[in-house]
């Protein structure tokens, strides 16, 4: 697979804060191939999220060019961009960004509503994908009635429901505990693989980047290095793929933890102890 | 977005904040009710005003009399005379909006005779071609007289037909009601002394037209006897020829002058304009309109004031809608951002908010109309005393008239108006919603 679906050419984003000029993204160039899982890795403030927003057309480039499927995203009108998003892009957010007044099913339906898909067909598609992410029984629940992990799975279902070519994920597990993180990552990866979809994920977590095929290290708005991960090799960073996400349930705690990669076990166990507390927190804050 | 989805989403958003939506709708209801009721009261007042005016005669008639009585500063009545002749008639006829003009001669010295019995009548000598224009009632057979039919016909009003004829036999008087179908009737001029050398001139009436009773039953037409001016001139000239030479001159000269010129204007609104024109020609004129104009102005002013009160209420509710929409946008900033990122078009965001605002206006408008009918009914049923005190000083309230009249167009106007107010007051908030940056919106909580 060497067909590039995203081409970033010398992309720059400069913010003016008073008299200061902040170079959030400073002359970045890279490509992402079709079906690739690309990870933008960097510390907070490195400009990785800005880069993602630029690629998704949420923010406007200061200079440079970003081509998605050969089309320049910067040159599109507002309406063209909306249409382009409907057809080609899916989004997963750190804070889920579900609409609180809508049920899980309605949230998943939303991109299809904008795409003018008819009611019956829309519901069918949304139900199917909710079952795929393991929320078959929670379709009528509102986001507040679900745990963080469940909410993010709704978010994933929403991102994938219209079968976009590219899914952007901005710290998709940032608000989740380690065990749920693994579930969610598994889910994203398996969903993408099923339809040969391209994933662009932003994270600061080195561990998570190991799910990716390509890791782009970002520092101070510039690319530090590009790392190609070889999943077929000895597998020192390879995530497990034995279990399908369908079987991974949020209450299926122990098995999920057991499946974390070897070198992270120690760290994971540390987090595991605090899992219960964190889950409660998630409930409260959402 | 499909229109159906847009409607569903909009309605869902409105029901999400039930109390707020309800309060805003109530605001619109109050606005609608006040504007509809105020307009209906204004219309009702105008209608009952016009109805009571109509009872008193036609509003479009102007009279130019040869003799005018005026009250001077000392409270004394003095009269002035003006010469009305054929020239004046033609000048007046040329004024714009004048539909009909007729000279009028009221000859009081014409006597009616039937055998020994004598009666009196108010002779209206006019141009019979104009008869219909002046709103006089039709004949009993439903037709109207004109110059052609009036060559040898005299028309009796409903009251004039009932007039009793008298006969003094030296000791006591006898009365008789004339049957116009059977009794012979003659007209004699009694203005000048009879010339003993000539035979007294009489008009033997061959044809008598009977005029149907007017709606009020006691209008000018009811107690008048109409004769065409050409017929009158013909007979009067013949009469003059039987007189002594001095009287003959005077009589013939009097034919050149009219007592009065009556003018019919094509529209109530032009009556004062036409009067102004007549004044410019140097003639004094009078009309019912002239007395009614100030009262009408008062009524119109009151209507305007009432409408303004309603409009203020509506303005307040428009501000209320705008406020609700702005609040709603603040609350939903994040949601709008999400929608945009998920591919919702800017136009759809705008439509969504305009729809929500429009629906608030429309629901308020419709419920408001319903309540307006209730309020209007209550006013008509129980509001009598209030309005009688309001209307006193202008004109009495005509019997059976309504205080609040909702014409058929008013509910449609109000519903449309309510919705327009909603959409208009939702316009700027909606514009604001479309300008929300997706990235900023998603960061906000």
XYZ file of C-alpha atoms in Angstrom:
731
model
C 0.000 0.000 0.000
C 1.867 2.996 -1.194
C -1.043 5.058 -2.448
C -1.001 8.301 -0.434
C -4.436 9.419 0.735
C -3.207 12.397 2.741
C -0.374 14.615 1.586
C 0.832 17.375 3.887
C 3.172 19.778 2.110
C 5.088 22.326 4.146
C 2.050 23.070 6.318
C 2.337 26.106 8.578
C 0.009 27.505 11.166
C 0.981 30.704 12.910
C -1.137 32.212 15.684
C -0.871 35.843 16.560
C -1.150 36.353 20.278
C -0.822 40.079 20.763
C 2.534 40.934 19.299
C 3.902 37.435 19.556
C 3.697 35.001 16.721
C 3.344 31.415 17.777
C 4.379 28.836 15.219
C 2.075 25.987 16.208
C 2.825 24.023 13.060
C 6.021 24.989 11.379
C 6.650 23.608 7.927
C 5.502 20.021 8.251
C 5.488 17.595 5.317
C 4.513 13.943 5.285
C 2.114 11.521 3.624
C -0.307 8.953 4.947
C -1.134 5.970 2.788
C -4.533 4.466 2.305
C -5.394 2.006 5.041
C -2.522 3.173 7.196
C -2.781 3.800 10.937
C -0.812 6.975 11.449
C -0.026 8.366 14.860
C 1.002 11.948 15.605
C 2.983 11.651 18.801
C 4.114 14.577 20.854
C 3.932 16.286 24.209
C 1.191 18.735 24.950
C 1.770 22.012 23.167
C 3.803 20.363 20.461
C 1.267 21.338 17.829
C 0.034 17.844 17.071
C -3.630 18.635 17.686
C -3.359 21.762 15.590
C -1.903 19.668 12.813
C -4.836 17.280 13.053
C -7.295 20.163 12.952
C -5.538 21.510 9.879
C -5.782 18.137 8.174
C -9.473 17.923 9.015
C -10.144 21.437 7.731
C -11.361 22.592 11.140
C -8.608 25.203 11.155
C -7.236 27.142 8.221
C -3.635 26.849 7.097
C -1.394 29.909 7.262
C 0.654 28.536 4.393
C 1.440 25.263 2.678
C -0.971 22.710 1.356
C -2.826 19.655 2.586
C -4.279 17.307 0.005
C -6.791 14.677 0.962
C -7.661 12.261 -1.824
C -5.935 14.726 -4.135
C -8.116 17.672 -3.099
C -6.749 20.712 -1.343
C -8.566 21.015 1.944
C -7.486 24.604 2.487
C -9.058 25.882 -0.708
C -12.521 24.539 -0.057
C -15.518 26.720 0.664
C -17.416 26.185 3.872
C -20.133 24.226 2.103
C -17.717 22.154 0.050
C -15.853 21.321 3.220
C -19.056 20.219 4.948
C -19.848 17.973 2.024
C -16.289 16.656 1.951
C -16.504 15.812 5.651
C -19.823 14.051 5.141
C -18.321 11.888 2.412
C -14.785 11.241 3.569
C -14.036 12.096 7.171
C -14.911 10.683 10.573
C -13.960 12.124 13.942
C -13.282 10.682 17.377
C -12.677 13.206 20.165
C -11.026 13.073 23.557
C -14.110 14.406 25.313
C -16.397 12.259 23.109
C -18.394 15.309 22.018
C -21.683 13.490 22.002
C -24.868 15.544 21.995
C -26.317 15.236 25.467
C -29.950 15.484 24.514
C -29.763 12.622 22.053
C -29.689 8.894 22.630
C -26.721 6.783 21.537
C -28.607 5.778 18.417
C -29.458 9.365 17.496
C -25.893 10.474 18.067
C -24.637 7.804 15.701
C -27.302 8.741 13.168
C -26.252 12.383 13.152
C -23.606 12.307 10.374
C -26.096 10.405 8.235
C -28.741 13.061 8.931
C -26.411 15.707 7.530
C -25.689 13.405 4.609
C -29.429 13.282 3.823
C -29.724 9.527 4.301
C -33.358 8.501 4.764
C -34.701 7.605 8.215
C -35.122 3.852 7.847
C -31.803 3.183 6.208
C -30.110 5.498 8.662
C -31.448 3.682 11.711
C -30.426 0.335 10.270
C -26.867 1.506 9.676
C -26.622 3.077 13.120
C -27.992 -0.033 14.865
C -25.609 -2.305 13.036
C -22.551 -0.302 13.950
C -23.665 0.123 17.567
C -23.913 -3.649 17.792
C -20.424 -3.884 16.330
C -19.026 -1.688 19.072
C -20.848 -3.790 21.646
C -23.584 -1.342 22.606
C -26.503 -3.269 21.169
C -28.326 -2.987 24.462
C -27.681 0.687 25.131
C -29.023 2.338 22.030
C -31.749 4.242 23.826
C -29.447 5.537 26.541
C -28.348 9.134 26.689
C -24.621 9.897 27.068
C -25.085 10.798 30.738
C -26.355 7.316 31.443
C -23.206 5.681 30.100
C -19.660 5.245 31.306
C -16.759 7.010 29.612
C -15.783 3.897 27.728
C -19.288 3.378 26.484
C -19.554 6.992 25.433
C -16.349 6.753 23.468
C -17.631 3.639 21.778
C -20.672 5.636 20.719
C -18.226 8.237 19.439
C -16.379 5.586 17.468
C -19.607 4.224 16.064
C -20.512 7.751 14.995
C -17.139 8.242 13.308
C -17.360 4.995 11.367
C -21.062 4.823 10.589
C -20.873 6.513 7.205
C -17.796 4.446 6.258
C -15.466 7.394 5.733
C -12.078 6.844 4.114
C -10.286 8.640 6.911
C -10.991 8.794 10.630
C -9.303 11.457 12.723
C -8.905 10.680 16.391
C -7.765 13.367 18.812
C -6.531 11.728 22.032
C -9.422 9.266 21.841
C -8.476 7.635 25.135
C -7.386 10.746 26.994
C -10.298 10.584 29.422
C -10.328 6.824 29.870
C -8.668 4.447 32.271
C -5.990 2.106 30.999
C -8.196 -0.909 30.637
C -10.883 0.929 28.702
C -8.150 2.567 26.686
C -7.104 -0.772 25.364
C -10.643 -1.718 24.456
C -11.175 1.524 22.636
C -7.866 1.269 20.757
C -8.646 -2.281 19.774
C -11.999 -1.194 18.564
C -10.680 1.644 16.444
C -8.014 -0.547 14.928
C -10.280 -3.454 14.130
C -12.967 -1.229 12.662
C -10.455 0.489 10.430
C -8.931 -2.755 9.279
C -12.261 -4.199 8.328
C -12.881 -1.561 5.676
C -9.277 -0.627 4.944
C -9.836 2.801 6.435
C -7.101 5.266 7.230
C -6.668 6.421 10.817
C -4.869 9.549 11.908
C -4.549 9.618 15.680
C -3.058 12.237 17.953
C -1.656 11.145 21.297
C 0.981 11.988 23.829
C 1.080 8.393 25.018
C 4.010 6.461 23.643
C 2.241 3.191 24.466
C -0.757 3.959 22.299
C 1.390 4.933 19.379
C 2.438 1.356 19.164
C -0.907 0.485 17.631
C 0.113 2.562 14.626
C 1.810 1.609 11.401
C 3.565 4.942 11.232
C 4.507 7.173 14.111
C 5.284 10.812 13.435
C 7.078 12.423 16.339
C 6.208 16.095 16.647
C 8.161 18.595 18.688
C 7.595 22.340 18.722
C 5.538 22.233 15.553
C 8.104 20.304 13.583
C 8.582 16.679 12.689
C 11.288 15.210 14.804
C 11.295 11.775 13.251
C 9.078 9.317 11.391
C 9.019 5.789 12.681
C 7.602 2.886 10.682
C 6.373 0.140 12.970
C 6.768 -3.401 11.754
C 3.897 -5.415 13.213
C 5.014 -8.616 11.498
C 8.360 -8.645 13.320
C 9.267 -9.971 16.769
C 6.442 -7.891 18.093
C 8.077 -5.940 20.853
C 5.558 -3.152 20.269
C 2.858 -5.175 18.599
C -0.575 -4.912 20.167
C -2.522 -8.111 20.577
C -5.038 -8.906 17.915
C -6.398 -12.232 19.010
C -9.594 -10.953 20.445
C -12.276 -9.245 18.400
C -13.686 -6.057 19.901
C -17.141 -7.543 19.752
C -16.249 -9.733 22.623
C -14.576 -7.025 24.613
C -17.059 -5.704 27.108
C -16.463 -2.930 29.548
C -17.127 -5.188 32.508
C -14.726 -7.736 31.085
C -11.948 -6.188 33.115
C -9.428 -8.891 33.863
C -9.109 -10.360 30.371
C -8.569 -6.974 28.833
C -5.784 -6.152 31.223
C -4.112 -9.470 30.612
C -3.891 -8.636 26.967
C -1.829 -5.498 27.364
C 1.581 -5.701 25.712
C 4.317 -7.259 27.818
C 6.579 -4.250 28.355
C 3.726 -2.155 29.681
C 2.432 -4.621 32.191
C 4.059 -3.015 35.153
C 2.708 0.412 34.383
C -0.710 -0.932 33.527
C -0.995 -2.772 36.785
C -0.266 0.408 38.620
C -3.132 2.081 36.865
C -5.315 -0.949 37.222
C -5.417 -0.509 40.959
C -6.981 2.876 40.603
C -9.369 1.838 37.866
C -12.438 1.697 40.047
C -11.908 5.149 41.454
C -11.360 6.599 38.015
C -14.452 5.045 36.650
C -16.481 6.674 39.346
C -14.907 9.966 38.502
C -15.828 9.528 34.889
C -19.418 8.979 35.850
C -19.501 12.087 37.912
C -17.819 14.401 35.503
C -19.947 13.334 32.601
C -30.264 17.949 5.936
C -33.658 16.815 4.868
C -36.436 19.219 5.715
C -38.151 16.583 7.829
C -34.999 16.016 9.889
C -34.579 19.752 10.273
C -38.127 20.095 11.590
C -37.693 17.162 13.952
C -34.439 18.476 15.302
C -35.868 21.968 15.707
C -38.935 20.735 17.568
C -36.771 18.562 19.783
C -34.616 21.549 20.672
C -37.702 23.541 21.571
C -39.106 20.812 23.792
C -35.750 20.396 25.505
C -36.206 23.675 27.311
C -39.923 23.491 27.851
C -40.284 26.262 30.389
C -38.255 28.724 28.390
C -40.005 27.914 25.140
C -43.358 28.166 26.862
C -42.570 31.554 28.364
C -41.378 32.887 25.045
C -44.493 31.559 23.337
C -46.646 33.193 26.022
C -44.876 36.447 25.234
C -45.810 36.089 21.591
C -49.383 35.134 22.538
C -49.755 38.300 24.581
C -48.293 40.329 21.746
C -50.606 38.733 19.199
C -53.716 39.044 21.356
C -53.043 42.685 22.091
C -52.382 43.588 18.484
C -55.376 41.614 17.154
C -57.772 42.861 19.821
C -56.589 46.438 19.454
C -56.985 46.338 15.687
C -60.375 44.636 16.021
C -61.570 47.288 18.464
C -60.383 49.981 16.087
C -62.195 48.352 13.197
C -65.285 47.771 15.340
C -65.379 51.420 16.341
C -64.965 52.589 12.800
C -67.696 50.256 11.598
C -70.225 51.253 14.210
C -69.284 54.857 13.555
C -69.875 54.477 9.844
C -73.076 52.554 10.461
C -74.471 55.327 12.620
C -73.375 57.898 10.059
C -74.986 55.973 7.221
C -78.280 56.018 9.054
C -78.197 59.783 8.842
C -77.788 59.919 5.109
C -75.337 59.528 2.369
C -71.833 60.604 3.137
C -70.809 61.534 -0.366
C -73.232 64.374 -0.953
C -72.286 68.037 -1.032
C -74.800 70.838 -1.163
C -74.171 74.292 -2.539
C -77.061 76.516 -1.545
C -77.944 79.946 -2.801
C -78.578 81.052 0.742
C -76.215 80.194 3.561
C -76.860 80.731 7.227
C -73.871 81.219 9.416
C -73.422 81.954 13.067
C -71.119 84.908 13.653
C -68.942 85.623 16.678
C -71.783 87.305 18.556
C -73.931 84.235 18.211
C -76.232 85.793 15.661
C -77.261 84.012 12.539
C -76.756 85.875 9.337
C -77.352 84.759 5.825
C -75.340 85.341 2.696
C -76.507 84.618 -0.804
C -74.639 83.347 -3.804
C -75.786 83.134 -7.368
C -76.196 79.597 -8.661
C -76.759 79.330 -12.388
C -75.967 77.099 -15.329
C -72.408 78.362 -15.407
C -71.790 77.375 -11.776
C -73.314 74.005 -12.512
C -70.946 73.297 -15.391
C -67.906 74.454 -13.425
C -68.760 72.127 -10.591
C -69.471 69.278 -12.973
C -65.887 69.556 -14.263
C -64.309 68.895 -10.844
C -62.513 65.598 -10.494
C -64.299 62.835 -8.533
C -67.703 64.450 -9.066
C -70.013 61.624 -10.058
C -73.268 63.479 -10.363
C -74.427 67.088 -10.234
C -77.942 68.348 -10.246
C -79.549 71.711 -9.767
C -82.363 71.669 -7.259
C -85.391 73.883 -7.155
C -87.743 73.534 -4.228
C -90.825 75.342 -5.309
C -93.038 75.695 -2.247
C -95.792 77.440 -4.044
C -96.868 74.466 -6.085
C -100.190 73.085 -5.002
C -101.671 69.677 -5.579
C -105.326 69.466 -6.451
C -107.717 66.619 -6.791
C -111.181 67.846 -7.503
C -112.168 70.094 -4.602
C -109.422 68.763 -2.397
C -106.077 70.437 -2.056
C -102.757 69.070 -0.816
C -99.215 70.214 -0.394
C -95.905 68.631 -1.221
C -92.222 69.264 -1.124
C -91.281 69.420 -4.763
C -87.746 68.341 -5.557
C -87.055 69.606 -9.018
C -83.853 68.072 -10.247
C -82.049 66.440 -13.110
C -83.637 63.001 -12.979
C -80.641 61.421 -14.722
C -78.834 61.879 -11.415
C -81.623 60.445 -9.293
C -79.996 57.062 -8.807
C -76.560 58.564 -8.081
C -77.820 60.335 -5.000
C -78.866 57.136 -3.339
C -82.597 57.744 -3.508
C -84.711 54.613 -3.297
C -85.899 52.781 -6.413
C -89.438 52.880 -7.697
C -91.842 50.243 -6.491
C -91.208 48.207 -9.636
C -87.460 48.243 -8.891
C -86.385 50.604 -11.676
C -84.937 54.078 -11.361
C -86.279 57.103 -13.160
C -84.154 58.933 -15.720
C -84.650 61.905 -18.012
C -86.278 59.783 -20.701
C -88.946 58.311 -18.422
C -89.445 61.599 -16.631
C -90.734 63.666 -19.546
C -94.267 63.560 -18.243
C -93.973 61.661 -15.003
C -93.868 62.923 -11.439
C -92.628 60.670 -8.676
C -94.068 60.528 -5.208
C -92.105 59.419 -2.204
C -93.580 56.839 0.150
C -94.710 59.443 2.683
C -95.857 61.884 0.046
C -98.221 59.218 -1.321
C -99.954 59.075 2.063
C -100.424 62.815 2.394
C -103.960 63.836 3.127
C -105.761 66.342 0.949
C -108.063 68.902 2.572
C -111.306 70.585 1.611
C -112.977 73.427 3.532
C -116.685 73.451 2.844
C -117.284 76.636 4.820
C -118.139 74.987 8.098
C -115.700 72.198 8.591
C -112.762 70.633 6.866
C -112.851 67.290 5.171
C -109.855 65.137 4.524
C -109.178 62.577 1.893
C -106.294 60.300 1.071
C -105.734 60.314 -2.635
C -105.579 57.046 -4.516
C -103.060 57.860 -7.194
C -104.233 55.002 -9.349
C -107.775 56.320 -9.674
C -108.024 59.956 -8.627
C -107.042 62.681 -11.000
C -104.341 64.979 -9.706
C -103.352 68.418 -10.956
C -100.558 70.794 -10.089
C -101.050 74.515 -9.969
C -98.450 77.232 -9.549
C -99.537 79.756 -6.973
C -96.559 82.051 -6.973
C -98.095 85.071 -8.609
C -101.522 86.499 -8.825
C -103.699 84.943 -11.441
C -104.037 87.016 -14.563
C -107.782 87.291 -14.922
C -107.473 87.689 -18.670
C -105.841 84.272 -19.116
C -106.898 80.805 -18.171
C -105.188 79.490 -15.045
C -102.387 77.111 -15.942
C -102.579 73.614 -14.541
C -100.499 70.514 -15.043
C -102.688 67.475 -15.367
C -100.644 64.545 -14.115
C -100.871 61.667 -16.530
C -98.207 59.427 -15.084
C -97.349 59.063 -11.455
C -94.378 57.063 -10.318
C -94.392 55.562 -6.875
C -91.115 55.499 -5.019
C -90.486 52.635 -2.639
C -89.897 53.425 0.991
C -86.303 54.196 1.973
C -84.635 51.947 4.606
C -85.107 54.513 7.361
C -88.613 55.451 6.208
C -88.222 59.158 6.886
C -85.535 60.379 4.528
C -85.794 63.308 2.153
C -86.921 60.979 -0.636
C -89.877 59.727 1.377
C -91.640 63.024 1.783
C -90.626 64.585 -1.543
C -92.284 64.751 -4.917
C -89.695 64.511 -7.695
C -89.996 66.279 -10.998
C -87.455 66.559 -13.770
C -86.080 70.048 -14.215
C -86.748 70.091 -17.957
C -90.366 69.158 -17.419
C -90.608 71.858 -14.763
C -89.069 74.490 -17.015
C -91.425 73.631 -19.835
C -94.508 73.919 -17.644
C -93.244 76.913 -15.723
C -92.569 78.811 -18.960
C -96.109 78.095 -20.063
C -97.348 79.221 -16.645
C -95.308 82.420 -16.903
C -96.915 83.188 -20.206
C -100.326 83.332 -18.514
C -99.100 85.958 -16.045
C -99.190 89.704 -16.196
C -96.212 91.230 -17.943
C -94.292 92.210 -14.735
C -94.827 88.900 -13.081
C -93.935 87.082 -16.278
C -90.502 88.724 -16.380
C -89.807 87.875 -12.782
C -90.996 84.314 -13.225
C -88.891 83.682 -16.316
C -85.837 85.218 -14.644
C -86.257 82.938 -11.658
C -85.894 79.929 -13.943
C -82.265 80.894 -14.551
C -81.410 80.589 -10.897
C -81.176 77.473 -8.762
C -81.838 77.247 -5.093
C -79.305 74.618 -4.588
C -76.774 72.479 -6.436
C -76.388 68.982 -5.139
C -73.182 67.090 -5.861
C -72.419 63.425 -5.466
C -68.744 62.467 -5.039
C -67.538 59.059 -6.184
C -65.744 58.269 -2.925
C -66.192 59.361 0.678
C -62.497 60.190 0.902
C -62.679 62.897 -1.767
C -65.596 64.811 -0.318
C -63.437 67.384 1.414
C -61.178 67.731 -1.644
C -64.174 68.496 -3.817
C -65.473 70.959 -1.221
C -62.105 72.702 -1.309
C -62.353 72.993 -5.091
C -65.830 74.453 -4.848
C -64.597 76.918 -2.287
C -61.856 78.005 -4.713
C -64.589 78.796 -7.261
C -66.055 81.116 -4.682
C -68.997 79.054 -3.522
C -69.864 77.986 -0.038
C -70.831 74.402 0.374
C -71.945 72.039 3.088
C -71.825 68.291 3.560
C -72.488 65.813 6.313
C -68.908 64.754 5.879
C -67.752 68.150 6.975
C -69.288 67.637 10.404
C -68.212 64.064 10.614
C -64.613 64.605 9.525
C -63.322 65.686 12.955
C -65.126 62.794 14.613
C -63.711 60.427 12.043
C -60.262 61.807 12.686
C -60.697 61.203 16.397
C -61.791 57.642 15.720
C -58.833 57.067 13.413
C -56.466 58.522 15.968
C -57.875 56.213 18.601
C -57.444 53.288 16.222
C -53.830 54.283 15.667
C -53.164 54.592 19.383
C -54.700 51.187 20.028
C -52.644 49.673 17.209
C -49.501 51.232 18.642
C -50.188 49.694 22.048
C -50.513 46.319 20.353
C -47.350 46.906 18.364
C -45.390 47.677 21.521
C -46.516 44.380 23.032
C -45.445 42.631 19.839
C -42.068 44.374 19.870
C -41.469 43.206 23.415
C -42.244 39.649 22.417
C -39.885 39.954 19.424
C -37.099 41.001 21.763
C -38.078 38.086 23.956
C -37.689 35.666 21.059
C -34.306 37.114 20.144
C -33.210 36.770 23.753
C -34.354 33.163 23.904
C -32.516 32.352 20.709
C -29.310 34.006 21.895
C -29.480 32.065 25.163
C -30.140 28.918 23.224
C -27.107 29.520 21.024
C -24.871 30.103 24.035
C -26.043 26.864 25.517
C -25.604 24.971 22.324
C -22.306 26.445 21.183
C -20.579 23.140 21.612
C -23.362 21.270 19.904
C -23.181 23.585 16.919
C -19.428 22.992 16.729
C -19.930 19.250 16.770
C -22.590 19.468 14.118
C -20.283 21.473 11.892
C -17.420 19.031 12.282
C -19.738 16.138 11.508
C -20.528 17.753 8.175
C -23.546 19.926 8.912
C -23.710 22.777 6.421
C -23.679 26.345 7.646
C -26.953 26.915 5.859
C -28.546 24.081 7.795
C -27.413 25.550 11.111
C -28.985 28.849 10.128
C -32.179 27.184 8.939
C -32.418 25.251 12.183
C -32.324 28.375 14.317
C -34.627 30.332 12.032
C -37.055 27.438 12.124
C -37.016 27.348 15.911
C -37.601 31.083 16.159
C -40.273 30.933 13.466
C -42.105 28.112 15.217
C -42.180 30.055 18.475
C -43.690 32.965 16.556
C -46.137 30.782 14.657
C -47.393 28.852 17.687
C -47.694 32.079 19.640
C -49.515 33.637 16.712
C -51.988 30.777 16.295
C -52.778 30.422 19.995
C -52.934 34.210 20.179
C -55.539 34.320 17.424
C -57.626 31.735 19.243
C -57.500 33.770 22.443
C -58.209 36.945 20.473
C -61.525 35.495 19.335
C -62.343 34.722 22.954
C -61.319 38.222 24.032
C -63.264 39.756 21.167
C -66.366 37.791 22.110
C -65.987 38.819 25.765
C -65.655 42.479 24.760
C -68.747 42.326 22.597
C -70.718 40.578 25.302
C -69.584 42.374 28.425
C -67.680 45.426 27.253
C -70.701 47.550 26.321
C -70.513 50.042 29.135
C -66.822 50.727 28.760
C -67.202 51.481 25.114
C -70.277 53.575 25.495
C -68.335 55.834 27.812
C -65.419 55.835 25.355
C -67.609 56.655 22.397
C -69.704 59.268 24.135
C -68.987 62.748 22.911
C -68.482 61.531 19.388
C -71.436 59.532 18.201
C -73.922 57.253 19.828
C -73.223 53.578 19.392
C -75.430 52.252 16.646
C -77.855 49.589 17.744
C -76.504 46.043 17.415
C -73.041 47.205 16.461
C -69.996 45.326 17.729
C -67.152 46.809 19.692
C -64.579 44.363 18.411
C -64.714 43.138 14.850
C -62.156 40.606 13.603
C -62.242 40.683 9.816
C -61.384 37.494 7.968
C -57.902 38.679 6.985
C -56.818 39.511 10.519
C -56.071 35.950 11.745
C -53.985 35.238 8.639
C -52.222 38.514 9.050
C -51.556 37.776 12.724
C -50.223 34.259 12.078
C -48.003 35.511 9.300
C -46.965 38.462 11.401
C -46.146 36.241 14.390
C -44.008 33.985 12.267
C -42.262 36.890 10.583
C -41.525 38.451 13.946
C -40.080 35.116 15.050
C -37.957 34.655 11.949
C -36.781 38.260 11.965
C -35.868 38.263 15.619
C -34.203 34.878 15.145
C -32.207 36.128 12.181
C -29.297 37.743 13.985
C -28.951 35.025 16.593
C -28.964 32.479 13.755
C -26.315 34.439 11.898
C -24.292 34.396 15.055
C -24.683 30.638 15.321
C -23.291 30.122 11.841
C -20.236 32.163 12.730
C -19.274 29.971 15.651
C -15.916 28.398 14.938
C -16.064 24.654 15.232
C -12.788 24.424 17.085
C -13.707 27.075 19.651
C -17.124 25.567 20.112
C -15.784 22.119 20.819
C -13.365 23.418 23.403
C -16.205 25.078 25.318
C -18.138 23.055 27.818
